[in-house]
mmCIF file of C-alpha atoms in Angstrom:
data_model
loop_
_atom_site.group_PDB
_atom_site.id
_atom_site.type_symbol
_atom_site.label_atom_id
_atom_site.label_comp_id
_atom_site.label_asym_id
_atom_site.label_seq_id
_atom_site.Cartn_x
_atom_site.Cartn_y
_atom_site.Cartn_z
ATOM 1 C CA THR O 1 3.939 73.752 -0.902
ATOM 2 C CA LEU O 2 7.116 72.536 0.779
ATOM 3 C CA ALA O 3 9.079 73.570 -2.324
ATOM 4 C CA PHE O 4 7.608 77.088 -2.117
ATOM 5 C CA ILE O 5 8.672 77.206 1.535
ATOM 6 C CA VAL O 6 12.241 75.965 1.082
ATOM 7 C CA GLY O 7 13.022 77.509 -2.324
ATOM 8 C CA PRO O 8 13.011 81.233 -1.430
ATOM 9 C CA THR O 9 15.061 80.610 1.718
ATOM 10 C CA VAL O 10 17.722 78.640 -0.141
ATOM 11 C CA GLY O 11 17.787 81.275 -2.864
ATOM 12 C CA SER O 12 18.275 84.087 -0.372
ATOM 13 C CA PHE O 13 21.149 82.198 1.298
ATOM 14 C CA LEU O 14 22.809 81.685 -2.072
ATOM 15 C CA PHE O 15 22.521 85.388 -2.809
ATOM 16 C CA VAL O 16 24.039 86.294 0.569
ATOM 17 C CA LEU O 17 26.961 83.951 -0.050
ATOM 18 C CA THR O 18 27.613 84.816 -3.702
ATOM 19 C CA GLU O 19 25.822 88.164 -4.255
ATOM 20 C CA ARG O 20 25.217 87.091 -7.852
ATOM 21 C CA LEU O 21 21.861 86.154 -9.356
ATOM 22 C CA GLU O 22 23.520 83.963 -11.989
ATOM 23 C CA TYR O 23 24.284 81.280 -9.417
ATOM 24 C CA ILE O 24 20.685 81.266 -8.205
ATOM 25 C CA ILE O 25 19.370 80.827 -11.747
ATOM 26 C CA CYS O 26 21.890 78.055 -12.415
ATOM 27 C CA ALA O 27 20.871 76.302 -9.202
ATOM 28 C CA SER O 28 17.224 76.477 -10.237
ATOM 29 C CA GLY O 29 18.017 75.005 -13.647
ATOM 30 C CA LEU O 30 20.107 72.270 -12.031
ATOM 31 C CA MET O 31 17.224 71.270 -9.768
ATOM 32 C CA SER O 32 14.950 71.025 -12.797
ATOM 33 C CA LEU O 33 17.466 68.718 -14.489
ATOM 34 C CA VAL O 34 17.666 66.573 -11.346
ATOM 35 C CA SER O 35 13.869 66.335 -11.282
ATOM 36 C CA ALA O 36 13.768 65.259 -14.926
ATOM 37 C CA LEU O 37 16.482 62.664 -14.245
ATOM 38 C CA LEU O 38 14.588 61.231 -11.285
ATOM 39 C CA VAL O 39 11.415 60.999 -13.347
ATOM 40 C CA SER O 40 13.188 59.209 -16.203
ATOM 41 C CA LEU O 41 14.935 56.746 -13.873
ATOM 42 C CA ARG O 42 12.335 56.048 -11.212
ATOM 43 C CA LEU O 43 8.902 56.730 -12.688
ATOM 44 C CA ARG O 44 7.397 53.831 -14.577
ATOM 45 C CA GLY O 45 4.032 53.634 -16.243
ATOM 46 C CA PRO O 46 1.600 50.788 -15.684
ATOM 47 C CA PRO O 47 2.456 47.628 -17.639
ATOM 48 C CA ALA O 48 0.404 47.036 -20.745
ATOM 49 C CA THR O 49 -1.927 44.095 -20.256
ATOM 50 C CA SER O 50 -3.874 42.403 -22.996
ATOM 51 C CA GLN O 51 -7.297 41.230 -21.950
ATOM 52 C CA ARG O 52 -8.964 38.514 -23.908
ATOM 53 C CA ALA O 53 -12.631 37.747 -23.561
ATOM 54 C CA ASP O 54 -13.343 34.477 -21.790
ATOM 55 C CA PRO O 55 -15.069 32.132 -24.206
ATOM 56 C CA ALA O 56 -18.656 31.277 -23.432
ATOM 57 C CA PRO O 57 -19.336 28.027 -21.554
ATOM 58 C CA SER O 58 -21.136 26.583 -24.570
ATOM 59 C CA ALA O 59 -18.050 27.212 -26.722
ATOM 60 C CA ARG O 60 -15.853 25.315 -24.246
ATOM 61 C CA ARG O 61 -18.016 22.201 -24.461
ATOM 62 C CA THR O 62 -16.592 19.180 -26.213
ATOM 63 C CA ASN O 63 -18.099 18.318 -29.507
ATOM 64 C CA THR O 64 -20.074 15.266 -28.428
ATOM 65 C CA LYS O 65 -23.076 13.626 -30.008
ATOM 66 C CA ASP O 66 -25.540 15.456 -27.754
ATOM 67 C CA GLY O 67 -23.547 18.715 -27.583
ATOM 68 C CA SER O 68 -26.011 20.606 -29.766
ATOM 69 C CA SER O 69 -28.948 19.741 -27.511
ATOM 70 C CA GLU O 70 -27.005 20.835 -24.404
ATOM 71 C CA ALA O 71 -26.149 24.156 -26.022
ATOM 72 C CA SER O 72 -29.774 24.696 -27.052
ATOM 73 C CA ALA O 73 -30.954 24.004 -23.504
ATOM 74 C CA ASP O 74 -28.415 26.418 -22.101
ATOM 75 C CA ALA O 75 -29.475 29.115 -24.559
ATOM 76 C CA ALA O 76 -33.153 28.687 -23.685
ATOM 77 C CA ALA O 77 -32.424 28.872 -19.948
ATOM 78 C CA ALA O 78 -30.272 31.942 -20.433
ATOM 79 C CA ALA O 79 -32.999 33.662 -22.457
ATOM 80 C CA ALA O 80 -35.603 32.946 -19.792
ATOM 81 C CA GLY O 81 -33.302 34.196 -17.063
ATOM 82 C CA ALA O 82 -32.478 37.342 -19.029
ATOM 83 C CA GLU O 83 -36.170 38.107 -19.534
ATOM 84 C CA GLY O 84 -36.884 37.765 -15.831
ATOM 85 C CA SER O 85 -33.827 39.844 -14.927
ATOM 86 C CA GLN O 86 -34.905 42.527 -17.380
ATOM 87 C CA GLN O 87 -38.336 42.767 -15.770
ATOM 88 C CA HIS O 88 -36.786 43.118 -12.312
ATOM 89 C CA ALA O 89 -34.271 45.656 -13.646
ATOM 90 C CA ASP O 90 -37.032 47.747 -15.226
ATOM 91 C CA ALA O 91 -38.986 47.800 -11.975
ATOM 92 C CA ALA O 92 -35.908 48.674 -9.938
ATOM 93 C CA GLY O 93 -34.840 51.297 -12.484
ATOM 94 C CA SER O 94 -38.178 53.054 -12.309
ATOM 95 C CA LYS O 95 -37.901 53.200 -8.521
ATOM 96 C CA VAL O 96 -34.350 54.546 -8.689
ATOM 97 C CA THR O 97 -35.375 57.146 -11.284
ATOM 98 C CA LYS O 98 -38.221 58.368 -9.136
ATOM 99 C CA ALA O 99 -36.000 58.537 -6.077
ATOM 100 C CA THR O 100 -33.309 60.395 -8.009
ATOM 101 C CA ASP O 101 -35.755 62.900 -9.484
ATOM 102 C CA SER O 102 -37.126 63.665 -6.036
ATOM 103 C CA SER O 103 -33.747 63.927 -4.294
ATOM 104 C CA ASP O 104 -31.287 65.482 -6.775
ATOM 105 C CA GLY O 105 -32.017 68.996 -5.564
ATOM 106 C CA GLY O 106 -33.070 70.149 -9.029
ATOM 107 C CA ARG O 107 -29.845 69.132 -10.741
ATOM 108 C CA SER O 108 -31.658 67.662 -13.728
ATOM 109 C CA GLY O 109 -33.093 71.076 -14.547
ATOM 110 C CA ALA O 110 -29.755 72.914 -14.322
ATOM 111 C CA SER O 111 -27.337 73.224 -17.232
ATOM 112 C CA PRO O 112 -23.942 71.735 -16.365
ATOM 113 C CA TRP O 113 -22.216 73.604 -19.179
ATOM 114 C CA VAL O 114 -23.290 77.000 -17.828
ATOM 115 C CA ALA O 115 -21.826 76.090 -14.436
ATOM 116 C CA ALA O 116 -18.617 74.813 -16.040
ATOM 117 C CA TYR O 117 -18.186 77.936 -18.180
ATOM 118 C CA THR O 118 -18.812 80.088 -15.120
ATOM 119 C CA MET O 119 -16.034 78.412 -13.174
ATOM 120 C CA MET O 120 -13.678 78.700 -16.143
ATOM 121 C CA GLY O 121 -14.303 82.458 -16.213
ATOM 122 C CA VAL O 122 -13.754 82.703 -12.470
ATOM 123 C CA SER O 123 -10.559 80.667 -12.748
ATOM 124 C CA PHE O 124 -9.333 82.953 -15.555
ATOM 125 C CA ALA O 125 -9.859 86.033 -13.381
ATOM 126 C CA TYR O 126 -8.045 84.453 -10.434
ATOM 127 C CA ASN O 127 -5.047 83.293 -12.476
ATOM 128 C CA PHE O 128 -4.858 86.706 -14.132
ATOM 129 C CA GLY O 129 -4.423 88.370 -10.747
ATOM 130 C CA GLN O 130 -2.141 85.681 -9.342
ATOM 131 C CA SER O 131 0.164 85.754 -12.358
ATOM 132 C CA PHE O 132 0.589 89.495 -11.982
ATOM 133 C CA PHE O 133 1.332 89.110 -8.264
ATOM 134 C CA ASP O 134 3.939 86.399 -8.897
ATOM 135 C CA GLY O 135 5.722 88.525 -11.459
ATOM 136 C CA PHE O 136 5.545 92.021 -10.011
ATOM 137 C CA PHE O 137 5.418 91.692 -6.220
ATOM 138 C CA ILE O 138 9.185 91.311 -5.935
ATOM 139 C CA LEU O 139 9.776 94.121 -8.424
ATOM 140 C CA MET O 140 7.473 96.459 -6.534
ATOM 141 C CA CYS O 141 9.168 95.724 -3.199
ATOM 142 C CA ALA O 142 12.600 96.256 -4.692
ATOM 143 C CA GLU O 143 11.635 99.587 -6.274
ATOM 144 C CA ARG O 144 9.494 100.964 -3.467
ATOM 145 C CA PHE O 145 11.365 99.728 -0.374
ATOM 146 C CA GLY O 146 14.782 98.779 -1.762
ATOM 147 C CA TRP O 147 14.522 95.189 -0.536
ATOM 148 C CA GLN O 148 17.183 92.808 -1.798
ATOM 149 C CA PRO O 149 16.824 89.053 -2.440
ATOM 150 C CA ALA O 150 18.232 88.356 1.022
ATOM 151 C CA VAL O 151 15.145 90.095 2.467
ATOM 152 C CA LEU O 152 12.599 88.955 -0.108
ATOM 153 C CA GLY O 153 13.513 85.283 0.282
ATOM 154 C CA PRO O 154 12.396 84.986 3.915
ATOM 155 C CA ILE O 155 9.277 87.044 3.125
ATOM 156 C CA LEU O 156 8.245 84.602 0.396
ATOM 157 C CA THR O 157 9.022 81.711 2.739
ATOM 158 C CA ALA O 158 6.792 83.194 5.432
ATOM 159 C CA LEU O 159 4.057 83.694 2.828
ATOM 160 C CA ALA O 160 4.323 80.050 1.756
ATOM 161 C CA CYS O 161 4.158 78.935 5.400
ATOM 162 C CA LEU O 162 0.934 80.912 5.899
ATOM 163 C CA VAL O 163 -0.550 79.397 2.748
ATOM 164 C CA PHE O 164 0.386 75.919 3.948
ATOM 165 C CA ALA O 165 -1.089 76.462 7.406
ATOM 166 C CA ASN O 166 -4.358 77.868 6.062
ATOM 167 C CA SER O 167 -4.631 75.104 3.490
ATOM 168 C CA GLY O 168 -4.051 72.312 5.990
ATOM 169 C CA PHE O 169 -5.953 73.555 9.040
ATOM 170 C CA LEU O 170 -8.361 76.339 8.085
ATOM 171 C CA TYR O 171 -9.774 75.282 4.715
ATOM 172 C CA PRO O 172 -11.318 71.933 5.801
ATOM 173 C CA ARG O 173 -13.071 73.570 8.749
ATOM 174 C CA LEU O 174 -14.450 76.422 6.646
ATOM 175 C CA VAL O 175 -15.785 74.041 3.998
ATOM 176 C CA LYS O 176 -17.387 71.847 6.624
ATOM 177 C CA ARG O 177 -19.057 74.859 8.199
ATOM 178 C CA PHE O 178 -20.080 76.976 5.176
ATOM 179 C CA GLY O 179 -19.682 74.861 2.022
ATOM 180 C CA VAL O 180 -17.342 74.940 -0.975
ATOM 181 C CA VAL O 181 -18.882 77.801 -2.956
ATOM 182 C CA PRO O 182 -19.133 80.372 -0.104
ATOM 183 C CA VAL O 183 -15.566 79.559 0.945
ATOM 184 C CA ALA O 184 -14.336 80.068 -2.626
ATOM 185 C CA ILE O 185 -16.132 83.432 -2.761
ATOM 186 C CA LEU O 186 -14.451 84.444 0.502
ATOM 187 C CA GLY O 187 -11.085 83.429 -0.948
ATOM 188 C CA LEU O 188 -11.565 85.645 -4.001
ATOM 189 C CA LEU O 189 -12.539 88.563 -1.784
ATOM 190 C CA CYS O 190 -9.369 88.149 0.283
ATOM 191 C CA ILE O 191 -7.172 87.901 -2.820
ATOM 192 C CA ALA O 192 -8.675 91.022 -4.378
ATOM 193 C CA SER O 193 -8.305 92.926 -1.108
ATOM 194 C CA GLY O 194 -4.676 91.889 -0.794
ATOM 195 C CA LEU O 195 -3.846 93.040 -4.324
ATOM 196 C CA VAL O 196 -5.534 96.422 -3.922
ATOM 197 C CA ILE O 197 -3.908 97.075 -0.530
ATOM 198 C CA LEU O 198 -0.516 96.047 -1.866
ATOM 199 C CA GLY O 199 -0.731 98.530 -4.713
ATOM 200 C CA ASP O 200 -1.163 101.444 -2.283
ATOM 201 C CA ALA O 201 1.165 100.086 0.412
ATOM 202 C CA SER O 202 3.702 102.680 1.520
ATOM 203 C CA ALA O 203 4.710 101.051 4.802
ATOM 204 C CA ILE O 204 5.824 97.611 5.897
ATOM 205 C CA ALA O 205 2.646 97.159 7.954
ATOM 206 C CA ALA O 206 0.500 97.632 4.845
ATOM 207 C CA VAL O 207 2.579 95.068 2.956
ATOM 208 C CA ALA O 208 2.173 92.615 5.826
ATOM 209 C CA ALA O 209 -1.592 93.150 5.877
ATOM 210 C CA SER O 210 -1.887 92.651 2.115
ATOM 211 C CA LEU O 211 0.176 89.463 2.267
ATOM 212 C CA ALA O 212 -1.984 88.176 5.121
ATOM 213 C CA PHE O 213 -5.116 88.660 3.007
ATOM 214 C CA TYR O 214 -3.429 87.032 0.034
ATOM 215 C CA ALA O 215 -2.166 84.062 2.068
ATOM 216 C CA LEU O 216 -5.683 83.534 3.399
ATOM 217 C CA GLY O 217 -7.432 83.791 0.039
ATOM 218 C CA VAL O 218 -5.233 81.581 -2.138
ATOM 219 C CA PRO O 219 -5.460 78.321 -0.136
ATOM 220 C CA ILE O 220 -9.213 78.568 0.424
ATOM 221 C CA PHE O 221 -9.996 79.293 -3.225
ATOM 222 C CA THR O 222 -7.677 77.128 -5.304
ATOM 223 C CA PRO O 223 -8.803 73.730 -3.886
ATOM 224 C CA SER O 224 -12.429 74.671 -4.539
ATOM 225 C CA VAL O 225 -12.008 75.101 -8.313
ATOM 226 C CA PRO O 226 -11.350 71.459 -9.280
ATOM 227 C CA THR O 227 -13.990 70.318 -6.788
ATOM 228 C CA ILE O 228 -16.688 72.492 -8.351
ATOM 229 C CA LEU O 229 -15.579 71.766 -11.917
ATOM 230 C CA ALA O 230 -15.541 68.010 -11.367
ATOM 231 C CA SER O 231 -18.998 68.161 -9.781
ATOM 232 C CA CYS O 232 -20.666 70.222 -12.496
ATOM 233 C CA ALA O 233 -18.987 68.577 -15.500
ATOM 234 C CA PRO O 234 -21.437 66.773 -17.807
ATOM 235 C CA PRO O 235 -21.337 62.956 -17.716
ATOM 236 C CA GLY O 236 -18.287 61.635 -19.528
ATOM 237 C CA LYS O 237 -16.838 65.148 -20.025
ATOM 238 C CA ARG O 238 -14.923 65.647 -16.774
ATOM 239 C CA GLY O 239 -11.496 65.242 -18.352
ATOM 240 C CA MET O 240 -12.343 67.632 -21.167
ATOM 241 C CA VAL O 241 -13.685 70.261 -18.747
ATOM 242 C CA LEU O 242 -10.579 70.107 -16.557
ATOM 243 C CA GLY O 243 -8.325 70.244 -19.622
ATOM 244 C CA VAL O 244 -10.068 73.302 -21.058
ATOM 245 C CA ASP O 245 -9.875 74.986 -17.655
ATOM 246 C CA SER O 246 -6.122 74.351 -17.570
ATOM 247 C CA ALA O 247 -5.778 75.925 -21.012
ATOM 248 C CA VAL O 248 -7.836 78.939 -19.891
ATOM 249 C CA ASN O 249 -5.551 79.352 -16.882
ATOM 250 C CA THR O 250 -2.502 79.284 -19.138
ATOM 251 C CA VAL O 251 -3.958 82.024 -21.329
ATOM 252 C CA ALA O 252 -4.582 84.150 -18.233
ATOM 253 C CA ARG O 253 -0.993 83.677 -17.065
ATOM 254 C CA ILE O 254 0.258 84.733 -20.488
ATOM 255 C CA CYS O 255 -1.928 87.826 -20.800
ATOM 256 C CA ALA O 256 -1.527 89.257 -17.288
ATOM 257 C CA PRO O 257 2.215 90.142 -17.353
ATOM 258 C CA VAL O 258 1.943 91.572 -20.871
ATOM 259 C CA LEU O 259 -1.123 93.738 -20.326
ATOM 260 C CA LEU O 260 -0.549 94.819 -16.744
ATOM 261 C CA GLY O 261 3.166 95.261 -17.344
ATOM 262 C CA VAL O 262 2.333 98.244 -19.534
ATOM 263 C CA VAL O 263 0.090 99.637 -16.797
ATOM 264 C CA TYR O 264 2.796 99.015 -14.184
ATOM 265 C CA GLN O 265 5.308 101.032 -16.157
ATOM 266 C CA TRP O 266 2.864 103.929 -16.146
ATOM 267 C CA ASN O 267 1.562 103.545 -12.554
ATOM 268 C CA PRO O 268 2.449 100.574 -10.313
ATOM 269 C CA ALA O 269 -0.443 101.190 -7.915
ATOM 270 C CA ALA O 270 -2.933 101.267 -10.794
ATOM 271 C CA ALA O 271 -1.586 97.948 -12.066
ATOM 272 C CA PHE O 272 -2.233 96.259 -8.724
ATOM 273 C CA ARG O 273 -5.681 97.821 -8.597
ATOM 274 C CA CYS O 274 -6.446 96.458 -12.062
ATOM 275 C CA ALA O 275 -5.348 92.991 -10.954
ATOM 276 C CA GLY O 276 -7.575 93.235 -7.887
ATOM 277 C CA CYS O 277 -10.520 94.463 -9.956
ATOM 278 C CA THR O 278 -10.101 91.533 -12.339
ATOM 279 C CA VAL O 279 -10.365 89.145 -9.403
ATOM 280 C CA LEU O 280 -13.456 91.071 -8.271
ATOM 281 C CA VAL O 281 -15.009 90.443 -11.699
ATOM 282 C CA GLY O 282 -14.553 86.708 -11.088
ATOM 283 C CA LEU O 283 -16.045 87.155 -7.633
ATOM 284 C CA SER O 284 -19.087 88.905 -9.094
ATOM 285 C CA LEU O 285 -19.544 86.129 -11.651
ATOM 286 C CA MET O 286 -19.410 83.504 -8.928
ATOM 287 C CA LEU O 287 -21.885 85.407 -6.761
ATOM 288 C CA TRP O 288 -24.248 85.659 -9.711
ATOM 289 C CA GLN O 289 -24.152 81.913 -10.370
ATOM 290 C CA GLN O 290 -23.643 80.579 -6.850
ATOM 291 C CA SER O 291 -27.086 78.963 -6.605
ATOM 292 C CA ARG O 292 -26.464 77.098 -9.879
ATOM 293 C CA LEU O 293 -22.988 76.020 -8.762
ATOM 294 C CA ARG O 294 -24.214 74.737 -5.414
ATOM 295 C CA THR O 295 -26.837 72.642 -7.197
ATOM 296 C CA PHE O 296 -24.140 70.317 -8.530
ATOM 297 C CA LEU O 297 -22.233 69.830 -5.281
ATOM 298 C CA PRO O 298 -22.779 66.706 -3.154
ATOM 299 C CA GLU O 299 -23.338 68.802 -0.032
ATOM 300 C CA ARG O 300 -26.394 70.472 -1.640
ATOM 301 C CA ARG O 301 -27.850 67.152 -2.772
ATOM 302 C CA ARG O 302 -27.420 65.676 0.704
ATOM 303 C CA LEU O 303 -29.338 68.605 2.168
ATOM 304 C CA SER O 304 -32.098 68.095 -0.421
ATOM 305 C CA VAL O 305 -32.411 64.417 0.456
ATOM 306 C CA ALA O 306 -32.498 65.203 4.171
ATOM 307 C CA GLY O 307 -35.254 67.792 3.586
#
């Protein structure tokens, strides 16, 4: 977030000093090279450690005359202890299973894959709208209001500051009060509203209002996605679910500029409305499945146990 705050301001200063976009692009590429250099010089992976299984105590015994009898006694004692431990484990396991079935809030009856696919669809809709905003907001402001990079830089910095403030101070309080899923739904509603208002904005006040909605929606939705996905992922499939979601997001970011770019050339306002409507489709999908999504969250299971 700090990079999104500092970057536009530095870029606008460079444009004021040089009045050439080539220097800004070169500076951006240079910073990427510096980042890659720092990673190659300073970042080290964990050392590879080889773990060998500790030999059994009976194998470490010296080969004495009565060694075979000692090993047989140890094996018999271990078998008796294992049988008793198994009986206690079965009794404890049955108690834990009963307690889990009565306190999981109905999670065992819900399909985790349906919840995961739902969130992937919602994430696709959000990234579709966000990718269009990232690519065409500056173009729209330059064409409609004649704003230059020296003006757009501070605007993007102010937007990043609002996102940072809402993410650090507002989001935790909203989640604590309402829960993750309702807060994510509110975030999608704010993002869609900001995109639709921005498409029809003909005054600076309308642009400010749309950016305020957008800066409120982004930080209260984006942290909720990995939380919900990690909670509803099937056992042992969390990494795969998060990886597929990342691929889905990439596809959305590829499709949005191509498809909505054609619409923007025909009617800029209609393009922003289409982006907002796409986010609303994700909102509708999340509203439809919100009870299923909340089933997998720890906050819902805590309420079920308390009840």
